[in-house]
Short mmCIF file of C-alpha atoms in Angstrom, two decimals:
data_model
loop_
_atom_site.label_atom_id
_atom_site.label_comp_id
_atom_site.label_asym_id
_atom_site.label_seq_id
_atom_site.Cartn_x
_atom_site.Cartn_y
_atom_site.Cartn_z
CA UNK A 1 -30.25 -22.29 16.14
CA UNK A 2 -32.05 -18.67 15.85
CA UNK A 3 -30.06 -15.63 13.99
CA UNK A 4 -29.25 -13.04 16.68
CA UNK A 5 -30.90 -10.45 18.11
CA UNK A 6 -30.37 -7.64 20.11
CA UNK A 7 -32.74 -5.92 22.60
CA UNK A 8 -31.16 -1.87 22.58
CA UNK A 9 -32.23 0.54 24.85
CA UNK A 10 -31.89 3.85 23.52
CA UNK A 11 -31.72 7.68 24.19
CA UNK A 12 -28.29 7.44 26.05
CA UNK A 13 -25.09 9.08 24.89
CA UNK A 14 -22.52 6.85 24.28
CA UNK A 15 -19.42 7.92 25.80
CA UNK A 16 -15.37 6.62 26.22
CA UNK A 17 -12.74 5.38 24.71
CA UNK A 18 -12.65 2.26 21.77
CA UNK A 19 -9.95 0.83 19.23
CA UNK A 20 -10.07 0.34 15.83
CA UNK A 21 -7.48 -2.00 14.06
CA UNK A 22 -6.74 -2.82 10.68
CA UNK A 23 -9.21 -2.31 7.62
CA UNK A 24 -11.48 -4.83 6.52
CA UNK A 25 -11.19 -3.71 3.15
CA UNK A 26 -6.84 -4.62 3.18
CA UNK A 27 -6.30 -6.85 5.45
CA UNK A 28 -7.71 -10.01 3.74
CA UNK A 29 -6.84 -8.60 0.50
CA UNK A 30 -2.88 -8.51 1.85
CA UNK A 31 -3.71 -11.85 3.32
CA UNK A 32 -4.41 -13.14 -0.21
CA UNK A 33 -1.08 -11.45 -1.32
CA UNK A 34 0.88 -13.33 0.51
CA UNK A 35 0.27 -16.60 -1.90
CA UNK A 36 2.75 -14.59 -4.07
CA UNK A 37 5.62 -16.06 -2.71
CA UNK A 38 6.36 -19.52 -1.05
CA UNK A 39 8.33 -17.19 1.78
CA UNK A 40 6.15 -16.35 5.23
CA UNK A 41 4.41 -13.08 5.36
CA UNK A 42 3.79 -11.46 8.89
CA UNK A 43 0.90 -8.92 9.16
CA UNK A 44 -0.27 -6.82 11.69
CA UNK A 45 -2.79 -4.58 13.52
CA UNK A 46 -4.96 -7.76 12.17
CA UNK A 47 -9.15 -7.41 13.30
CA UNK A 48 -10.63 -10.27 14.71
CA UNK A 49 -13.57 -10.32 12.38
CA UNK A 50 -15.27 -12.97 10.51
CA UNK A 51 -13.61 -12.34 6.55
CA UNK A 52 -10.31 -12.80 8.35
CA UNK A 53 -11.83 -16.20 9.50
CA UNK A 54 -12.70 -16.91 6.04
CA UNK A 55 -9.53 -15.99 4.14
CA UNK A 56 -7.41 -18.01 7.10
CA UNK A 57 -9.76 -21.09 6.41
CA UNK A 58 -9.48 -20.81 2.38
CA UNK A 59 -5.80 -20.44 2.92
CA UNK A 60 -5.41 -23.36 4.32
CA UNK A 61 -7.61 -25.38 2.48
CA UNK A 62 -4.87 -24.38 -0.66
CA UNK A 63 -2.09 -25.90 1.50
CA UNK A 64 -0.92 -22.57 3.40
CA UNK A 65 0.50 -22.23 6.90
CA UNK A 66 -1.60 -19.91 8.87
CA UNK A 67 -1.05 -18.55 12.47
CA UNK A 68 -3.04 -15.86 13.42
CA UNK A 69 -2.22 -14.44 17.09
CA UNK A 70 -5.56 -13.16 17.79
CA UNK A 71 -4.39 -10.74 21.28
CA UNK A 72 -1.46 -9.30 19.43
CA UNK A 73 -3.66 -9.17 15.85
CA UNK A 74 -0.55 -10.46 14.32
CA UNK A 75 -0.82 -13.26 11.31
CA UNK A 76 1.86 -15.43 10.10
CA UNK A 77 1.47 -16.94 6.39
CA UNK A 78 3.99 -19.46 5.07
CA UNK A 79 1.80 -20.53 1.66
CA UNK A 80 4.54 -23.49 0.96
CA UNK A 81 3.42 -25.85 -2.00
CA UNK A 82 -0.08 -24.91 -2.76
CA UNK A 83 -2.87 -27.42 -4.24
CA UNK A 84 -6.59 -26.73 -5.33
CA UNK A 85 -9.30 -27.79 -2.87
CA UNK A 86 -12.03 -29.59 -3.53
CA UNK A 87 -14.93 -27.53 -4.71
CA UNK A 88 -17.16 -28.13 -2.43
CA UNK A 89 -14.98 -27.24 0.34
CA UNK A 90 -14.30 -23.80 -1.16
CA UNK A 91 -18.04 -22.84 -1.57
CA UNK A 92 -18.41 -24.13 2.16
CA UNK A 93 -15.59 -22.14 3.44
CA UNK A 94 -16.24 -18.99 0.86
CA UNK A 95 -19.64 -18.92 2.34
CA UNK A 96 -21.14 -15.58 1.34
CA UNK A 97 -17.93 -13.52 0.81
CA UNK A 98 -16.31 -12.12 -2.46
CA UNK A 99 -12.96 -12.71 -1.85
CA UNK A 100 -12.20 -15.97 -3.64
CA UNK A 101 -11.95 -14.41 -6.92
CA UNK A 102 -9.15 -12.60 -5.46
CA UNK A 103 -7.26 -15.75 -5.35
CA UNK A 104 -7.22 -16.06 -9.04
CA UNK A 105 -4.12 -14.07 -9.65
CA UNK A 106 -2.01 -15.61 -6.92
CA UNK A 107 -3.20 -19.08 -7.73
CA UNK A 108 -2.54 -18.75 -11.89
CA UNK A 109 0.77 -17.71 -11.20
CA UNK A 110 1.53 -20.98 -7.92
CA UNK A 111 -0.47 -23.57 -9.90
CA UNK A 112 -1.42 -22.49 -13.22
CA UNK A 113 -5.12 -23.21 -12.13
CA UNK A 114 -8.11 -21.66 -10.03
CA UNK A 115 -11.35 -21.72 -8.89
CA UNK A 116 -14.20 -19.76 -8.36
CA UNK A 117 -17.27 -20.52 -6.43
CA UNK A 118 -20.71 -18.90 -6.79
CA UNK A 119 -20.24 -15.45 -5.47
CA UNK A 120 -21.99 -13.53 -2.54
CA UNK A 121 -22.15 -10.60 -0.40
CA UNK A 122 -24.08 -8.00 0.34
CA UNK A 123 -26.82 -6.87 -1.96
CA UNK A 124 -26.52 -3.52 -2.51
CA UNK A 125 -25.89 -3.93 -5.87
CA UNK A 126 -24.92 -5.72 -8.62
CA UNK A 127 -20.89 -5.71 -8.17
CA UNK A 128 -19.91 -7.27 -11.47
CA UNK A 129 -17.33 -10.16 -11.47
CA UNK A 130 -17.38 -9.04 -14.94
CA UNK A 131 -14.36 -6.96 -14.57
CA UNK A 132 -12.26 -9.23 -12.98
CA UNK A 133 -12.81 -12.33 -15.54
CA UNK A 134 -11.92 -10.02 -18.34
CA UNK A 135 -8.66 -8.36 -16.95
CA UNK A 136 -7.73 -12.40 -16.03
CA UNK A 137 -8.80 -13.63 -19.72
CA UNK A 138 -6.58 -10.40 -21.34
CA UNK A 139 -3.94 -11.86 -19.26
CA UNK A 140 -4.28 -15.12 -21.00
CA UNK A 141 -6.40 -17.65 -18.44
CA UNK A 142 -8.86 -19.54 -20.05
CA UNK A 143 -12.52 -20.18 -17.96
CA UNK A 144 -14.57 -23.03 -18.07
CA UNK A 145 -17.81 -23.03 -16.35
CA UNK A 146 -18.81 -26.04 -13.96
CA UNK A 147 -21.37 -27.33 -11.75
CA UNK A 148 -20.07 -25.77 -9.00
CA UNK A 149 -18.64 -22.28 -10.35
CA UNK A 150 -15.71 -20.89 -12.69
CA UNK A 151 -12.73 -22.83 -13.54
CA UNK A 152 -9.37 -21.29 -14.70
CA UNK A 153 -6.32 -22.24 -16.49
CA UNK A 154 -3.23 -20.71 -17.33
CA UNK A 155 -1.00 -23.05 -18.33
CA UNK A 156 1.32 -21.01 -20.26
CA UNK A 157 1.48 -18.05 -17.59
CA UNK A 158 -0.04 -14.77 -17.65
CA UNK A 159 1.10 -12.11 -20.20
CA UNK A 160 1.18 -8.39 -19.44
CA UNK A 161 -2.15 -6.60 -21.16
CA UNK A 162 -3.04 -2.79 -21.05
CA UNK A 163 -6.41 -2.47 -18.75
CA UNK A 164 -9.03 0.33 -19.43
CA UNK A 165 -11.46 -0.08 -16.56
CA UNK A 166 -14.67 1.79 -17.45
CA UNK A 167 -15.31 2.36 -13.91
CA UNK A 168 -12.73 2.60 -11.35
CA UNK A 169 -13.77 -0.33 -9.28
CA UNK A 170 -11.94 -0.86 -6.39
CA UNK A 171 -11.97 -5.00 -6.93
CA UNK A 172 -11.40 -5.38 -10.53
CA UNK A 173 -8.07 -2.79 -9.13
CA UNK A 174 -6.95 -5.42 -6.50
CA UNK A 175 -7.42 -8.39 -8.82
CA UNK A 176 -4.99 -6.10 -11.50
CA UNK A 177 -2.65 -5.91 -9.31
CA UNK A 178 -2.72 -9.80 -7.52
CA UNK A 179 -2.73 -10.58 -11.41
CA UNK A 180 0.30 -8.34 -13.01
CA UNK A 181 2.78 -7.93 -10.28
CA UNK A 182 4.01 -11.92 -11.83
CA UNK A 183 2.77 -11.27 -15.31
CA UNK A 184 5.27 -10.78 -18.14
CA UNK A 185 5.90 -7.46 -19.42
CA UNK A 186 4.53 -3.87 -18.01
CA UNK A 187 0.76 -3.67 -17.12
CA UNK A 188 -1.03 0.23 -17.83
CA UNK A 189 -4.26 -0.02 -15.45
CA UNK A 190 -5.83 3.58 -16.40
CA UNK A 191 -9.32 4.53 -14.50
CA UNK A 192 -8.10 2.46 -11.28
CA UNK A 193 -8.88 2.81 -8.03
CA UNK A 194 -7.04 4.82 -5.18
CA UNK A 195 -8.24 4.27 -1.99
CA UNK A 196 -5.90 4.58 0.57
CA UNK A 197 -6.61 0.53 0.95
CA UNK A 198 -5.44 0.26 -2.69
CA UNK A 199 -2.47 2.34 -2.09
CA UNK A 200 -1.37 -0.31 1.41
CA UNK A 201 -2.11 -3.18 -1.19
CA UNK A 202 0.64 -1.29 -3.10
CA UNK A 203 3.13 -0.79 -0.32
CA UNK A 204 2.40 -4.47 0.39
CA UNK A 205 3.19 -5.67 -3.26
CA UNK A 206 6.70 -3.44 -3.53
CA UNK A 207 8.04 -5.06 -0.18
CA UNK A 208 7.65 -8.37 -1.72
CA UNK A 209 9.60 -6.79 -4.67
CA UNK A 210 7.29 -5.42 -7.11
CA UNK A 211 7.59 -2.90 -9.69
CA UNK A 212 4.66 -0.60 -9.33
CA UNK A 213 4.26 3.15 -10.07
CA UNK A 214 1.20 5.48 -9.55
CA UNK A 215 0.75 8.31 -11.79
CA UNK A 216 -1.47 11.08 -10.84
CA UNK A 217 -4.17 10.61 -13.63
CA UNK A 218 -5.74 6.88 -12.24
CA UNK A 219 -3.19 5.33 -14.13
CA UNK A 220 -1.26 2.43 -12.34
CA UNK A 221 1.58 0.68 -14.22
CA UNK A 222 2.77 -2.95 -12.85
CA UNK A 223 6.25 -3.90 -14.26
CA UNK A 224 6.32 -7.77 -13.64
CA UNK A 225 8.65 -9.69 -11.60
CA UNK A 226 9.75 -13.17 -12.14
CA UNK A 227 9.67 -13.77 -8.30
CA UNK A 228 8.54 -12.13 -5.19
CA UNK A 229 9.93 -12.82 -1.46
CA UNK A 230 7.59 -12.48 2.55
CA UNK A 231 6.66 -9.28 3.56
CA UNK A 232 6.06 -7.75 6.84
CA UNK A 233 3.68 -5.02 7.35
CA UNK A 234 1.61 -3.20 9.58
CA UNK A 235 -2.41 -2.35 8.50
CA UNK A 236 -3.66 0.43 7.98
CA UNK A 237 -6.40 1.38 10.43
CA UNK A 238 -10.49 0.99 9.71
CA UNK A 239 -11.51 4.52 8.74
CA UNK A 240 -14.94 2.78 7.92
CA UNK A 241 -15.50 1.93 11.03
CA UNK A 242 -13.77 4.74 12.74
CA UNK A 243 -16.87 6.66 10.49
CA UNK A 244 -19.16 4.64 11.86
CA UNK A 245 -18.76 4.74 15.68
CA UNK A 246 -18.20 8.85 14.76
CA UNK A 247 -21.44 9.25 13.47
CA UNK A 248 -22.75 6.98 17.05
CA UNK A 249 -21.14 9.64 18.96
CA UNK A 250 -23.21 12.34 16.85
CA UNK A 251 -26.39 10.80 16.67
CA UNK A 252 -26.82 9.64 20.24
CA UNK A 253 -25.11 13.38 21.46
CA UNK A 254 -21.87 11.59 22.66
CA UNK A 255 -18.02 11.62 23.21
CA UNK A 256 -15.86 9.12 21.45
CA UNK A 257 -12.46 8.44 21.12
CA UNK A 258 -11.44 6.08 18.64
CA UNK A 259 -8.22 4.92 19.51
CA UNK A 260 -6.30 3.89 16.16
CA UNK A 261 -8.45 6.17 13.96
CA UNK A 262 -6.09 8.26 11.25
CA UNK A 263 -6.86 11.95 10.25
CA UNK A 264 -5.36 11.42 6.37
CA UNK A 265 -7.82 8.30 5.59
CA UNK A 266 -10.34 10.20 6.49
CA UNK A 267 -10.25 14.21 5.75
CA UNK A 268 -13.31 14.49 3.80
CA UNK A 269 -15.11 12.66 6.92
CA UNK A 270 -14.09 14.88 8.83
CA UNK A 271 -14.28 17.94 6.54
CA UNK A 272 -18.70 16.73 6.61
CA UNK A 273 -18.66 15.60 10.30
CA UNK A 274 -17.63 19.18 11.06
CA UNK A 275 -20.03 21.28 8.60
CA UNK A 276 -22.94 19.03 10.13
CA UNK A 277 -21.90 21.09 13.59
CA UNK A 278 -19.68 17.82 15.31
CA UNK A 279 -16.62 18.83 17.02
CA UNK A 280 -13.55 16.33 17.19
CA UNK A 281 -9.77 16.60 18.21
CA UNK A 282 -6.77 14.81 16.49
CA UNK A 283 -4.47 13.12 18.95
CA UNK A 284 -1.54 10.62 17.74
CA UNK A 285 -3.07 7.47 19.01
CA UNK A 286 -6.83 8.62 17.55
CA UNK A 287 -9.13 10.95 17.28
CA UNK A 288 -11.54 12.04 19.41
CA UNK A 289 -15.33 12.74 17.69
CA UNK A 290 -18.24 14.66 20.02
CA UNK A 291 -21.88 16.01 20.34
CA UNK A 292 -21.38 20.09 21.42
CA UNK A 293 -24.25 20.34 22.43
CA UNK A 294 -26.90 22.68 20.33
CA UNK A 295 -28.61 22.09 16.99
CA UNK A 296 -26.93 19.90 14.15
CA UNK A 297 -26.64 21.59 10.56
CA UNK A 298 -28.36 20.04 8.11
CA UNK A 299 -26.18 19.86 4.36
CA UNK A 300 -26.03 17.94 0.60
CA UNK A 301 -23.60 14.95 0.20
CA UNK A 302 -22.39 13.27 -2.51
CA UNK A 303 -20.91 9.85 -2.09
CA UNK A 304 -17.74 9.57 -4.64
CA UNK A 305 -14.52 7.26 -5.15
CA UNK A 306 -11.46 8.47 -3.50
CA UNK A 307 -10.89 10.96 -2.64
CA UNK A 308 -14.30 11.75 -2.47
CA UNK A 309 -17.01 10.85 0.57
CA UNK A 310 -16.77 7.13 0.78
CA UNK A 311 -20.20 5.10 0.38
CA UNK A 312 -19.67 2.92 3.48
CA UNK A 313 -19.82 6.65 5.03
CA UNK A 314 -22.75 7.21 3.78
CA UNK A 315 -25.66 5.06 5.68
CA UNK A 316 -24.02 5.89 9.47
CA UNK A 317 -24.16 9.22 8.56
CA UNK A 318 -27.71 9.59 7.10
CA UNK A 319 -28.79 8.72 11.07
CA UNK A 320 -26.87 11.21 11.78
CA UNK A 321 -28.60 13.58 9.53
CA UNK A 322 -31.95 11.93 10.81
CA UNK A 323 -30.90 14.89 13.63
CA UNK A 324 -30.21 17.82 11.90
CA UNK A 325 -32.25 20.98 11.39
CA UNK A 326 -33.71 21.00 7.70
CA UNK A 327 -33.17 19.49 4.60
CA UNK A 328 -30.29 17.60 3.77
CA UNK A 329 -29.86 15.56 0.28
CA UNK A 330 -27.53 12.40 -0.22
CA UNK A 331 -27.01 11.44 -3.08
CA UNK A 332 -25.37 8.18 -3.98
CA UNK A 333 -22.90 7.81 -7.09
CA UNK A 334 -21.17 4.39 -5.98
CA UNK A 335 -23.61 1.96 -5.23
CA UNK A 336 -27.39 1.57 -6.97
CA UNK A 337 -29.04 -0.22 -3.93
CA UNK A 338 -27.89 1.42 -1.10
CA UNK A 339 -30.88 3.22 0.60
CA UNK A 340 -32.71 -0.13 1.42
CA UNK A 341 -31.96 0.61 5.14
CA UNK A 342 -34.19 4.14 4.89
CA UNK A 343 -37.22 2.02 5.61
CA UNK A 344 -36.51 1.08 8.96
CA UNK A 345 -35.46 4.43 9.77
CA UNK A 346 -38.93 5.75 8.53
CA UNK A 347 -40.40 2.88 10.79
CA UNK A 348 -38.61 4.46 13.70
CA UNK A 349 -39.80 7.98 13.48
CA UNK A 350 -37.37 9.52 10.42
CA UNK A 351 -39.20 11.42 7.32
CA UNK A 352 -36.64 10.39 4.19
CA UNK A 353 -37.67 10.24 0.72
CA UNK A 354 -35.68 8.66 -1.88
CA UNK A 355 -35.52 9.27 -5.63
CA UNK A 356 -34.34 7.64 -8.92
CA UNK A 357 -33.20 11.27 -10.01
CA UNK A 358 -29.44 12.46 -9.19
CA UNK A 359 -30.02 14.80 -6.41
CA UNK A 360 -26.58 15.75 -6.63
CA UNK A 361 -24.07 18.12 -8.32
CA UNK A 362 -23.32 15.63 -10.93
CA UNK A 363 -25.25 13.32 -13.16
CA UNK A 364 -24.05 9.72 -12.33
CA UNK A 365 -24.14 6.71 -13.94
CA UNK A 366 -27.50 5.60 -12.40
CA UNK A 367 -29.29 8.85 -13.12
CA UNK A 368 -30.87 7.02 -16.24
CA UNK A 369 -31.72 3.69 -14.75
CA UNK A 370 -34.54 2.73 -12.55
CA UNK A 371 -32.73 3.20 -8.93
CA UNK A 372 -33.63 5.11 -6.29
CA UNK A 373 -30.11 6.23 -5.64
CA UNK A 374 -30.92 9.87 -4.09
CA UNK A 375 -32.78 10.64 -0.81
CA UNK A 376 -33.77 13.42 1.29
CA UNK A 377 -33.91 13.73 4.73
CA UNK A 378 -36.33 16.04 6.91
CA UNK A 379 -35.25 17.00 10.20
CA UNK A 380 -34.70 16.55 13.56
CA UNK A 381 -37.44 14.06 14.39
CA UNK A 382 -37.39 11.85 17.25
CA UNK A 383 -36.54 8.55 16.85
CA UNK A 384 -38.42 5.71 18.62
CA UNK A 385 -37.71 2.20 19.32
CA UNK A 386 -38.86 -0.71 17.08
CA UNK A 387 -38.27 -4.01 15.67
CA UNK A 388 -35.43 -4.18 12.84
CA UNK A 389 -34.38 -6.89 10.46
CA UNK A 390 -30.42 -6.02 9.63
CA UNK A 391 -30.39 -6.11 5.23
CA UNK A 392 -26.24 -5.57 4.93
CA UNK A 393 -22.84 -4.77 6.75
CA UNK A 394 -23.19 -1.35 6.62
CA UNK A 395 -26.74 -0.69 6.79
CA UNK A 396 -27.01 -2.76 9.81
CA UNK A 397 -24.78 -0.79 12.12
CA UNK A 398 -26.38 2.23 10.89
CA UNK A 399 -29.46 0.62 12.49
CA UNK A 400 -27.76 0.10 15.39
CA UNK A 401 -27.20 3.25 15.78
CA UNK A 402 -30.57 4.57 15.39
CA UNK A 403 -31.49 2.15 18.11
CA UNK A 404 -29.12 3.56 20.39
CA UNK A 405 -30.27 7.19 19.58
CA UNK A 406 -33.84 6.02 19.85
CA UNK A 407 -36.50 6.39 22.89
CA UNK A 408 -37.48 3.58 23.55
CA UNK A 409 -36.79 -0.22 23.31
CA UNK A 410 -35.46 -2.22 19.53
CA UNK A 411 -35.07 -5.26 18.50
CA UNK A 412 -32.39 -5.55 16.18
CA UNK A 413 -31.76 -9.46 14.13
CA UNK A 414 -29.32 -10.75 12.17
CA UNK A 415 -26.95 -8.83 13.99
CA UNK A 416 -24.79 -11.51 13.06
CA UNK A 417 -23.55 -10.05 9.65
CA UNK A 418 -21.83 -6.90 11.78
CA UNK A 419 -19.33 -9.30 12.49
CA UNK A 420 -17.76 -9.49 9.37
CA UNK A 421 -16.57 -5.81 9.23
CA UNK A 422 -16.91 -4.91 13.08
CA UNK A 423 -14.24 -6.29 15.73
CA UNK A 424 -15.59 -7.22 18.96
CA UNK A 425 -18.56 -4.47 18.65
CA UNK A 426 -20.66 -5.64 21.69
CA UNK A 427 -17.57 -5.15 23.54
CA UNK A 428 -17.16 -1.89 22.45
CA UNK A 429 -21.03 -1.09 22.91
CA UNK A 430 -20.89 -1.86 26.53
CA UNK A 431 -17.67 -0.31 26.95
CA UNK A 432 -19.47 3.27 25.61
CA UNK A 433 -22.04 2.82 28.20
CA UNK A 434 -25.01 1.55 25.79
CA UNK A 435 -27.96 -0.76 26.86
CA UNK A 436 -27.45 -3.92 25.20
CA UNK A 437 -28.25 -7.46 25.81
CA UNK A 438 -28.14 -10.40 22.92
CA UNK A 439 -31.44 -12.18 23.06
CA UNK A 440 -30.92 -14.87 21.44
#
C-alpha cells in the first residue's frame, strides 16, 4: 500500500466555520494519568487523532479498560490490575510516538516495573530522553538496557528528590509530575515548564487528589500522596491547531471561525496575527480569524517557552509571512531542526534564507552550535504549485497550506503523519471550500 497523497488546488480562500477539540499535547498525557489510580477516569472534548489511538492501544495492552466514544469525544479509563506487555507488542503499538516513557511514572508506582521501547517522533531535533531517565533514577528506579529498549525497576518505591531541569522541557515536566504526585516526601521541580497543557495536567493530577503548588518563579512543588482516586475532566482546546487553520485563513486571504478555539491559550498568537495586519473577533464558542483585505505587515519573531510564541506556531505562520511586504526574521529558540520545511517553500516560489546565527533579540542556546535555527523571509512572492514530500507534524500542514495559497496544482505525500495532531482535517478542508482530492 502507497503513503498518501494529496492533489491541492490552490489560490482559493478558504472560508466557514470548523471545530477544534481537545489538545494533542494533554489529552494523551491525561490519558496516561489515569493509570494513577485503579478508579475509572472520564475525559472529554477527546480528538479523534491517531496518538489517542496509540495511548488507547498501549493502555490496554497494560491490562486497562478503555472506551472511547468517538461522536461525543468522551473516554472512559478503568486501569484495574495492570501487567507489563510483552515487548514486542509495545514497540508495535508505540510505533513512532514518544509517549511510552510517560508511562514510567504511573507504571513504577502500579507494578514496581516499566518499559521503554526505542523512541520516535518527529525529527526536528534531538529531544533528549535524557531528562526523563535522570529525574526517574533520582527517584530511585534502577534501568537496565535490553534488546528491545530500557527496562525499569523500582522495587522499593520512588522517593521524593529536588529536580533542577537545565532547560524547561515540557516532557521531562510531565514525566515529574506522573513520577512525584505517588513519590514519598515533597518534590521542588525549579526551571519547569508552564504551558497551559502543563497547567490542565495539573488540574488533572489535584482532582485525583494531589498536592501540587505552582510558584511564580518555574518552580513546581509535588507533595506526594499515598493514593489517588478517577477523575473527570474536560480538555482544554488545541490552540496549535486553532494557530494553524488561523494562519490558512491569512495566507490563502480567508475567513475562519474556529469553533472551540480559546483567546487565553493563545494571546501572544493573537497579539502577532494582528501586528502582521489579520483581523479576528472573540466570540464564546471561538474565535473568528480573517484576511482584510490589503497588504500584510511584514515583522521579527522569536519562538519562546510559555508564555512566549509557541514553536508549533512558528512553521504555519512563516507561510503566512511568505505574504507579507518586506523583511521579516524568525528566529527559533526551542527547537534546532525546525526550518527543514523552508525548502519546499523555496521550491514553490518563496525567497527564505536561513542562518546558524541568532537572528533574534536574545542569544539562545543554539547560537554556538552548527544549526541553522534563524531565517529570513522576503516578501510577498507568489506561490506556485508543486510536488511536496511532508518531513513532520507541523511542517506538513504548513505545506498544506502553501498549497492551498498556491496557483496552481500540488502534490502533497505522506499526508498521513497530519493525522496524528489534526482531527478529521480533510473534513474540515472541504468544509472551508478547498480543492482537495486524496490520490492515493
Amino acid at each position: 500500500m502507497g503513503e498518501a497523497k494529496l492533489k491541492v488546488v490552490g489560490g482559493k480562500p478558504l472560508k466557514g466555520t470548523i471545530s477544534v477539540r481537545g489538545a494533542k499535547n494533554f489529552v494523551p498525557k491525561a490519558m496516561v494519568a489515569a493509570l494513577l489510580t485503579e478508579e475509572t477516569s472520564v475525559l472529554r472534548n477527546v480528538p479523534l487523532i491517531r496518538d489517542v489511538d496509540v495511548v488507547s492501544a498501549l493502555l490496554r495492552a497494560h491490562g486497562a479498560q478503555v472506551d472511547y466514544d468517538q461522536q461525543a469525544g468522551e473516554i472512559t479509563i478503568t486501569p484495574g490490575k495492570l501487567h507489563l506487555p510483552n515487548p514486542f507488542e509495545v514497540e508495535r503499538l508505540a510505533g513512532s510516538s514518544r509517549i511510552p516513557i510517560l508511562f514510567c511514572g504511573p507504571l513504577l508506582h502500579a507494578l514496581g516495573e516499566a518499559f521503554i521501547p526505542d523512541l520516535g517522533g518527529c525529527h526536528i531535533g534531538d529531544r533528549p530522553v535524557d531528562f526523563h531517565l535522570a529525574v526517574l533514577e533520582d527517584f530511585g528506579a534502577r534501568r537496565r538496557v535490553t534488546d528491545f529498549g530500557l527496562h525499569l525497576s523500582a522495587p522499593k518505591g520512588l522517593t521524593a528528590r529536588k529536580v533542577s531541569l537545565p532547560y524547561p522541557s515540557v516532557g521531562a515536566t510531565e514525566q515529574t509530575l506522573l513520577a512525584a504526585v505517588r513519590a514519598e516526601g515533597l518534590t521542588e521541580l525549579s526551571g519547569a515548564a508552564i504551558e497551559p497543557e502543563i497547567m490542565d495536567l495539573i488540574a488533572v493530577l489535584q482532582k485525583m487528589g494531589a498536592m501540587i503548588t505552582v510558584d511564580t518563579d518555574r518552580t513546581i512543588y509535588i507533595e506526594g500522596v499515598k493514593e489517588l482516586h478517577g477523575f473527570r475532566h474536560r480538555a482544554l482546546g488545541d490552540r496549535i491547531e486553532a494557530g494553524s487553520w488561523a494562519c490558512a485563513a491569512l495566507a490563502t486571504k480567508g475567513d475562519v471561525t474556529i469553533l472551540g478555539a480559546q483567546q487565553e491559550p493563545m494571546m501572544n498568537f493573537l497579539n502577532i496575527f494582528r501586528k502582521i495586519g489579520g483581523q479576528f473577533e472573540v466570540f464564546d464558542s471561538g474565535i473568528r480569524f480573517w484576511h482584510p483585505g490589503g497588504k500584510l505587515n511584514s515583522l521579527p519573531l522569536e519562538t519562546d517557552v510559555h508564555p512566549g510564541f509557541m514553536t508549533d506556531w512558528q512553521q504555519p505562520m512563516v507561510v503566512a509571512l511568505t505574504q507579507a511586504e518586506g523583511v521579516s526574521i524568525v528566529h527559533e529558540t526551542v527547537y534546532e531542526n525546525r526550518f527543514g520545511f523552508v525548502e519546499a517553500l523555496n521550491k514553490m516560489g518563496a525567497h527564505i534564507q536561513v542562518y546558524r546565527e541568532c537572528l533574534g533579540s536574545k542569544r539562545c542556546r543554539f547560537g554556538r552550535e552548527n544549526y541553522f535555527h534563524s531565517a529570513v523571509i522576503q516578501g510577498p512572492t507568489r506561490l506556485q504549485g508543486a510536488e511536496i514530500e511532508v518531513p513532520d507534524l507541523r511542517g506538513g500542514f504548513s505545506h498544506l497550506i502553501a498549497a492551498l495559497a498556491a496557483d496552481g496544482e500540488s502534490v502533497v505525500s505522506g499526508v498521513d503523519i497530519i493525522n496524528r495532531g489534526y482531527e478529521h482535517f480533510m473534513q474540515k478542508l472541504r468544509a472551508l471550500g478547498s480543492d482537495v482530492e486524496k490520490i492515493s
